[in-house]
Amino acid sequence: MLRELFFAFAWFFAALTFAISIGVPNGYGIGTSLLFLSSASLLYLKPRWSDLDEDDKRLVYAFLAFGLSMFAFIYIDDFRVRDLDRPSRFILVIPVMLLLLQSKNHKVWLWYGVVIGAILAFALACYEREVLGYGRAKGGEHPIMFGDTGMMLGMLSFVASTFFLTHKRYVWLTLSLLGALCGIGASVLSASRGGWVALPLIGIFLFWQCRFLVNKKTWVVTAITSVSLLVAVVLISQTGVKQRINETIENVIKYDNGINKESSIGLRFEMWKAAFYMFEDSPVLGAGKHSSVVEKNRFLEEGLINPAALKYGHAHNEYINALGYRGIVGLAFLLIVYLVPLRLFLKKMNQYKDNWNIKSYAMAGALVPMCYMDFGLSQVMFAHNIGVMMYAFPIVYFWAAVRWAEKEELAKSTAF
């Protein structure tokens, strides 16, 4: 009895990660911390490495490779202990994965957490914009991190709707669709443009995967409704979307003409230039975050970049930042931590393409690296605590859920 209760708490903490991730300041760290502390029980459970299948091990290897590679780069780059904190999460999440692979049942709670998290995020965004008068909703985080996480929660809520639809749980189906709108709404109110790019790209992927779930008439109504909502969001001035789009276009044009290099877009271009200059000087291992200060000052003296770009600690692009600070080797490890989990989840989606009890969890898992690969175009997500935590832990959660769903299907097939 106590063992089952403990396992239930493990899944509750996982669901809590989503539920209060950005709706509560630093909420993402509460469930993850409790779950990591719970993983100490592995000393009693004593899982065996041989019990893991090859795909489990590939995910472990990918996280270990990225975490240890970051440790190596930190050692090379004027070693500072505090820099070990964020990459260490990719290693510390491994015992959490092993714990959840031991913890039966309750994986459905992940969907509840996702939906609640998206709705809470939107409620907080509305409060900050309408009551507190903030120009951008941020929920105690950087507005970009808040908006991008909200967008991911919204998309995960849409995937939750596929699970509830196939299980004919219509109340939660309605709530999950509301959660999808709320997550997107939180992103809109954060005025974080980078996350908006993910909506059409990943949205097409989601609709394609779900095309056979409902009839054509429903899809037509859904498409018309979605387009109408999108147009409304753009046209309503209070959302700030149209203004942000116009601002982006204007900034790009002005930068191209050699003026206004200190706009948000102009500074990004300047930071990207600096990162590429560093990559040219150190293409294999990069210039290093701390060691690059000398090089950046040289670029400034030579008039290659705008002085305002030097106050930022990263290049506001995950890929370019990796190239500048860690070179080709660093970029390769970044792609590993993106593509290995993505490939594993897509493999499960293809293997169980008509079994939504498994496919829904696999699709949610695939969305996490897909979202981050998009968000990384305009932000260095792994430079923030929330960025690391809301990547590594959700991947582990959904992977454990997929593996348990597989075991359930196997048990059903052998029962007959």
mmCIF file of N, CA, C and O in Angstrom, residues 115 161 164 169-179:
data_model
loop_
_atom_site.group_PDB
_atom_site.id
_atom_site.type_symbol
_atom_site.label_atom_id
_atom_site.label_comp_id
_atom_site.label_asym_id
_atom_site.label_seq_id
_atom_site.Cartn_x
_atom_site.Cartn_y
_atom_site.Cartn_z
ATOM 1 N N VAL A 115 -2.978 20.848 -18.769
ATOM 2 C CA VAL A 115 -4.153 21.690 -18.991
ATOM 3 C C VAL A 115 -4.276 22.763 -17.910
ATOM 4 O O VAL A 115 -4.499 23.948 -18.210
ATOM 5 N N SER A 161 -6.046 16.852 -25.681
ATOM 6 C CA SER A 161 -7.411 16.725 -26.198
ATOM 7 C C SER A 161 -7.570 15.471 -27.049
ATOM 8 O O SER A 161 -8.653 14.871 -27.077
ATOM 9 N N PHE A 164 -8.122 12.626 -24.528
ATOM 10 C CA PHE A 164 -9.455 12.638 -23.927
ATOM 11 C C PHE A 164 -10.548 12.343 -24.963
ATOM 12 O O PHE A 164 -11.568 11.746 -24.624
ATOM 13 N N ARG A 169 -13.769 11.245 -22.844
ATOM 14 C CA ARG A 169 -13.849 12.008 -21.592
ATOM 15 C C ARG A 169 -14.066 13.472 -21.990
ATOM 16 O O ARG A 169 -13.124 14.255 -22.109
ATOM 17 N N TYR A 170 -15.325 13.823 -22.207
ATOM 18 C CA TYR A 170 -15.662 15.064 -22.891
ATOM 19 C C TYR A 170 -15.475 16.316 -22.041
ATOM 20 O O TYR A 170 -15.242 17.396 -22.581
ATOM 21 N N VAL A 171 -15.603 16.194 -20.725
ATOM 22 C CA VAL A 171 -15.360 17.363 -19.869
ATOM 23 C C VAL A 171 -13.901 17.785 -19.971
ATOM 24 O O VAL A 171 -13.582 18.961 -20.189
ATOM 25 N N TRP A 172 -13.005 16.807 -19.835
ATOM 26 C CA TRP A 172 -11.581 17.122 -19.950
ATOM 27 C C TRP A 172 -11.176 17.440 -21.382
ATOM 28 O O TRP A 172 -10.217 18.191 -21.609
ATOM 29 N N LEU A 173 -11.906 16.910 -22.349
ATOM 30 C CA LEU A 173 -11.666 17.295 -23.745
ATOM 31 C C LEU A 173 -11.916 18.786 -23.910
ATOM 32 O O LEU A 173 -11.098 19.507 -24.514
ATOM 33 N N THR A 174 -13.035 19.255 -23.369
ATOM 34 C CA THR A 174 -13.361 20.681 -23.446
ATOM 35 C C THR A 174 -12.318 21.526 -22.727
ATOM 36 O O THR A 174 -11.853 22.554 -23.238
ATOM 37 N N LEU A 175 -11.915 21.077 -21.538
ATOM 38 C CA LEU A 175 -10.913 21.816 -20.769
ATOM 39 C C LEU A 175 -9.563 21.840 -21.474
ATOM 40 O O LEU A 175 -8.842 22.849 -21.438
ATOM 41 N N SER A 176 -9.208 20.734 -22.127
ATOM 42 C CA SER A 176 -7.918 20.685 -22.816
ATOM 43 C C SER A 176 -7.899 21.606 -24.025
ATOM 44 O O SER A 176 -6.872 22.242 -24.315
ATOM 45 N N LEU A 177 -9.019 21.709 -24.740
ATOM 46 C CA LEU A 177 -9.099 22.652 -25.863
ATOM 47 C C LEU A 177 -9.036 24.087 -25.352
ATOM 48 O O LEU A 177 -8.403 24.949 -25.981
ATOM 49 N N LEU A 178 -9.678 24.327 -24.208
ATOM 50 C CA LEU A 178 -9.566 25.644 -23.577
ATOM 51 C C LEU A 178 -8.120 25.907 -23.173
ATOM 52 O O LEU A 178 -7.596 27.012 -23.358
ATOM 53 N N GLY A 179 -7.456 24.869 -22.639
ATOM 54 C CA GLY A 179 -6.051 25.006 -22.263
ATOM 55 C C GLY A 179 -5.167 25.336 -23.453
ATOM 56 O O GLY A 179 -4.219 26.124 -23.330
#
